[in-house]
PDB file of C-alpha atoms and ligand atoms in Angstrom:
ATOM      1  CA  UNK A   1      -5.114 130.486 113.429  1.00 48.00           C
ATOM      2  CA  UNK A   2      -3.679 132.675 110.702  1.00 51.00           C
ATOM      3  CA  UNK A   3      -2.070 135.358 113.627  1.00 63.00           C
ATOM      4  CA  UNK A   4      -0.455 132.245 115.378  1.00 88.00           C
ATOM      5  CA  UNK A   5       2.119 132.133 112.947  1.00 91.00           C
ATOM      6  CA  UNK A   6       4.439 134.517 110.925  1.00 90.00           C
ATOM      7  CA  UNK A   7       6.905 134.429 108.073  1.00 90.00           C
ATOM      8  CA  UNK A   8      10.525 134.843 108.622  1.00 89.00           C
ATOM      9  CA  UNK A   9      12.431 138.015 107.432  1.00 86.00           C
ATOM     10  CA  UNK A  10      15.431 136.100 106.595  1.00 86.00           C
ATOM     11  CA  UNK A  11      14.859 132.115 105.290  1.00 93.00           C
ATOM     12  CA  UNK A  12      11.110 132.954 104.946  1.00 91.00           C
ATOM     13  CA  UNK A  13       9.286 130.114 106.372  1.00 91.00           C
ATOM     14  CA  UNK A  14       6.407 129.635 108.324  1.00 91.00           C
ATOM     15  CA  UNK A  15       7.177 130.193 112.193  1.00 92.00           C
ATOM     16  CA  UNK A  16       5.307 130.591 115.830  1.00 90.00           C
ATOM     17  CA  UNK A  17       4.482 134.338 116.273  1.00 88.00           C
ATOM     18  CA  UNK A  18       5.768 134.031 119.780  1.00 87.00           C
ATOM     19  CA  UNK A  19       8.952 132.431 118.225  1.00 87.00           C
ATOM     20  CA  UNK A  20      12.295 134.537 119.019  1.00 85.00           C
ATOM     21  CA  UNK A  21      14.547 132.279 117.246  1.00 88.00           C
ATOM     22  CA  UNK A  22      13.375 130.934 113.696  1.00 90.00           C
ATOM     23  CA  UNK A  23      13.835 127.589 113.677  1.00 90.00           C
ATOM     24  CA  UNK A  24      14.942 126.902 110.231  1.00 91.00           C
ATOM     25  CA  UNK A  25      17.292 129.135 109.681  1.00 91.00           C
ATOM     26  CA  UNK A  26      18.440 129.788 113.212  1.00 87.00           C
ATOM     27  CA  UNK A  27      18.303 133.586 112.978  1.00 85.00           C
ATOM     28  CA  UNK A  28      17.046 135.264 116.233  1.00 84.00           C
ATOM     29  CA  UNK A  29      14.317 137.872 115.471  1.00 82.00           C
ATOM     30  CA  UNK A  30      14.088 139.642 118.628  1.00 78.00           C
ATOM     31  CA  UNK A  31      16.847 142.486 117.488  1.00 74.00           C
ATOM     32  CA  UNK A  32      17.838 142.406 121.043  1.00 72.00           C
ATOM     33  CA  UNK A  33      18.291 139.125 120.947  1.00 70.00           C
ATOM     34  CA  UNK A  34      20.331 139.215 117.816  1.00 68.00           C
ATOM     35  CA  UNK A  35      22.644 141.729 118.677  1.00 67.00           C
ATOM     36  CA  UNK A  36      23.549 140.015 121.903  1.00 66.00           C
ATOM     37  CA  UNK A  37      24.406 136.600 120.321  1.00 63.00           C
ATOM     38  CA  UNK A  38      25.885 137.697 117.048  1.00 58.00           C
ATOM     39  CA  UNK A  39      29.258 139.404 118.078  1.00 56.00           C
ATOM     40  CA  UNK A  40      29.812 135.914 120.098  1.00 57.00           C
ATOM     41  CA  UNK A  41      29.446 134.024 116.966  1.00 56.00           C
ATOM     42  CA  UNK A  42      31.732 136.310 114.532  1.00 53.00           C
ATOM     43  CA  UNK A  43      34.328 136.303 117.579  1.00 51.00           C
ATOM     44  CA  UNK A  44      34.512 133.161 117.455  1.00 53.00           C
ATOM     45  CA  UNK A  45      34.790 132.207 114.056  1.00 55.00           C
ATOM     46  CA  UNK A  46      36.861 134.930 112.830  1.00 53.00           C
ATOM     47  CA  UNK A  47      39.561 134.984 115.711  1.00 50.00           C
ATOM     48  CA  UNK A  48      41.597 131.993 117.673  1.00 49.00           C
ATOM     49  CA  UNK A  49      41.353 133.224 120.793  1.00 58.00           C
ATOM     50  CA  UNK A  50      40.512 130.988 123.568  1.00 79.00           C
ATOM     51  CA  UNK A  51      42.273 128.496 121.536  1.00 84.00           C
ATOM     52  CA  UNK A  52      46.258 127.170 122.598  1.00 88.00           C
ATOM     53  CA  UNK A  53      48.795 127.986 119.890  1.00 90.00           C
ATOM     54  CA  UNK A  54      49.714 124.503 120.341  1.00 92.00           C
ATOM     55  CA  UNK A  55      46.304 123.095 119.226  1.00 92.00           C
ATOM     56  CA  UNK A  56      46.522 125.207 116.014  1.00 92.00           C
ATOM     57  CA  UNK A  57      50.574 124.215 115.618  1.00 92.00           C
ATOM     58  CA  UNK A  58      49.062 120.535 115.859  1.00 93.00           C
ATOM     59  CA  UNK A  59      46.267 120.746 113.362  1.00 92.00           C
ATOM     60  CA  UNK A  60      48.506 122.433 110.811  1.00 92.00           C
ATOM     61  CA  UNK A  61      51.360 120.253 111.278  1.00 92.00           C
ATOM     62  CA  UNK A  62      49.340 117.206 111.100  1.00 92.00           C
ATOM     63  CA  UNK A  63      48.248 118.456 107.376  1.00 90.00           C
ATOM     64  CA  UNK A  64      52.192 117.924 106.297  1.00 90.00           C
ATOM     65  CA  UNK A  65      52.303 115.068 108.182  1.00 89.00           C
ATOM     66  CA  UNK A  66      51.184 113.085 104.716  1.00 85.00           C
ATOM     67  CA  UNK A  67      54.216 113.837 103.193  1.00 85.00           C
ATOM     68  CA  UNK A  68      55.859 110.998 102.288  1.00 78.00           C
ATOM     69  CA  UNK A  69      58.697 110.159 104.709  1.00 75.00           C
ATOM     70  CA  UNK A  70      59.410 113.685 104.725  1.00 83.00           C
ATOM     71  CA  UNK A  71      56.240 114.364 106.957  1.00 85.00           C
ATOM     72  CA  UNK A  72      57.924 111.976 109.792  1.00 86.00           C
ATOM     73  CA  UNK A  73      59.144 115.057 111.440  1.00 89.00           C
ATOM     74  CA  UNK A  74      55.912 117.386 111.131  1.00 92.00           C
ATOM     75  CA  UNK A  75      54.249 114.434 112.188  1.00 92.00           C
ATOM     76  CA  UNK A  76      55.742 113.433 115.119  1.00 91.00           C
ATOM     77  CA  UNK A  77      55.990 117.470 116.404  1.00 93.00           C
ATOM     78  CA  UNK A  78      51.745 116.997 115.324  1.00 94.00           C
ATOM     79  CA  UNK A  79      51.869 114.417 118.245  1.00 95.00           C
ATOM     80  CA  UNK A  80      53.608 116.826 120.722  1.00 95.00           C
ATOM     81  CA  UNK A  81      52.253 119.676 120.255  1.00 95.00           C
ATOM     82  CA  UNK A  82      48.425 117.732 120.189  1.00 95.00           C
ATOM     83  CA  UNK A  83      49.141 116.207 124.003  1.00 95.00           C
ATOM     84  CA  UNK A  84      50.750 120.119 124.737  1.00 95.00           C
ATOM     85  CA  UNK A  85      47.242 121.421 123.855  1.00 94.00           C
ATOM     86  CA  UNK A  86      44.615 118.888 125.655  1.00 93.00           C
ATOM     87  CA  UNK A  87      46.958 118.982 128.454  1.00 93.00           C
ATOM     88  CA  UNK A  88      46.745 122.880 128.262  1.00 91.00           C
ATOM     89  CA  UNK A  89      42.501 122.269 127.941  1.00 90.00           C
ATOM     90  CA  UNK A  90      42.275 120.132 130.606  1.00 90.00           C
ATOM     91  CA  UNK A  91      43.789 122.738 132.888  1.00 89.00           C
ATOM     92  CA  UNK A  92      41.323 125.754 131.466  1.00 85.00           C
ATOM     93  CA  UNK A  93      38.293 124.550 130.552  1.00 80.00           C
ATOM     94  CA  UNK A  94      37.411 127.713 128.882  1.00 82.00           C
ATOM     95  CA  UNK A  95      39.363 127.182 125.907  1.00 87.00           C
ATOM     96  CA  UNK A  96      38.364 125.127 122.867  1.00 88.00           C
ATOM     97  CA  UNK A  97      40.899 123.446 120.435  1.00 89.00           C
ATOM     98  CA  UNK A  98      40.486 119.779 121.196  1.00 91.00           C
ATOM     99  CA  UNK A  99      39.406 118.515 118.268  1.00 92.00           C
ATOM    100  CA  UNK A 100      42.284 119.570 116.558  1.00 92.00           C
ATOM    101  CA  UNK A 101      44.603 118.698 119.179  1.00 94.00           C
ATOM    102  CA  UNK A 102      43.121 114.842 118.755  1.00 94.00           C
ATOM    103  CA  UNK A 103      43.299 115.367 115.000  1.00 93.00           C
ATOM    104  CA  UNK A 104      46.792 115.979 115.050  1.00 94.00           C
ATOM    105  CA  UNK A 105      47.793 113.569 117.585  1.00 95.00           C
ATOM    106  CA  UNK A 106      45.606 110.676 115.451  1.00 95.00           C
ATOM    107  CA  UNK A 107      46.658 112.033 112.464  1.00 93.00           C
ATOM    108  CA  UNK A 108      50.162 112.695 112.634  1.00 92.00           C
ATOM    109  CA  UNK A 109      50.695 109.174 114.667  1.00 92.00           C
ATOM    110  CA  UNK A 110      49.357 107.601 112.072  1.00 92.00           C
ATOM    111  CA  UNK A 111      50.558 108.513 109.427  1.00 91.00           C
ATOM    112  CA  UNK A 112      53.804 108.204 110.699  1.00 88.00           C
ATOM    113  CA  UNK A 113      53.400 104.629 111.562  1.00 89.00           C
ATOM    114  CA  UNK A 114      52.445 104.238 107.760  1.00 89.00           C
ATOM    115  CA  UNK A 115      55.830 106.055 106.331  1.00 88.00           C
ATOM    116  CA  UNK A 116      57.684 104.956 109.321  1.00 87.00           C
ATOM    117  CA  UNK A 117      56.511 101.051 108.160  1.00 89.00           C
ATOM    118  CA  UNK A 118      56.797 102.267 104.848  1.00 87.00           C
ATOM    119  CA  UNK A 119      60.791 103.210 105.424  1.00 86.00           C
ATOM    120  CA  UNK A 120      61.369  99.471 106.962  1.00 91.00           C
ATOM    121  CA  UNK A 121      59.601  98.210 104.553  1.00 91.00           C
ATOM    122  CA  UNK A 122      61.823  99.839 101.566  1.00 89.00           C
ATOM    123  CA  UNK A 123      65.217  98.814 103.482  1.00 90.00           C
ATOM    124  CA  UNK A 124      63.973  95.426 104.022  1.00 90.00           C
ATOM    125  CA  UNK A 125      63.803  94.777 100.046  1.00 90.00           C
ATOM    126  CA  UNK A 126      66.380  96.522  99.581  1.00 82.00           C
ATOM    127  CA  UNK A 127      68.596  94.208 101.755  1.00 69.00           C
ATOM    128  CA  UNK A 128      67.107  91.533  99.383  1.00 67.00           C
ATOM    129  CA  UNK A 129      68.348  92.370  95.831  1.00 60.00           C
ATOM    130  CA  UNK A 130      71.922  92.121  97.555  1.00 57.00           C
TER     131      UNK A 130
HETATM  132 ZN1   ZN B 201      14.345 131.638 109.252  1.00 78.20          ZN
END
């Protein structure tokens, strides 16, 4: 039973000798098989491409949307530029981004109902003390 398994070169566990793909650390061992999936995987972490502007404009934007009152304006352009992106997606399904596109039009909405409430909220009392 000892040949039916082998120990992997780069997490070192026990694995299937038949195995191409360790599955603990994910690595593929067949070299061919390696060199075919890892420029796909640094492509794609280390560039934006396939993914809209807009998504990316919406994700960022969304971040400075927790400004206080100040972030009304980067959060409602969050909104836009989030339904911009998905509508972009929908039409090229190739293209990845939604998750930030929903994260800035969740985000950036709310948020700005918070400072937007916030803002009545503060004009309200202050309409009080007078
Ligand atoms: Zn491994």
């Amino acid at each position: 039973m000892s040949d039916a398994t082998k120990t992997c070169p780069i997490c070192g566990e026990q694995i299937l000798a038949v195995a191409r793909k360790c599955r603990y650390c994910g690595e593929y061992l067949d070299p061919a098989a390696r060199a075919q999936n890892r420029p796909e995987l640094i492509e794609r972490s280390l560039m934006p491409v396939g993914r809209p502007v807009s998504a990316i404009a919406a994700g960022y934007l969304a971040l400075f949307a927790v400004l206080p009152l100040l972030g009304i304006l980067p959060g409602l352009l969050a909104v836009i530029f989030g339904i911009i992106a998905l509508k972009k997606i929908a039409r090229d399904p190739s293209l990845v981004g939604k998750g930030r596109a929903w994260f800035g039009i969740i985000f950036g909405g709310l948020t700005q109902l918070a400072w937007i409430g916030l803002l009545v909220y503060m004009i309200m009392t202050e309409g009080r003390h007078h």
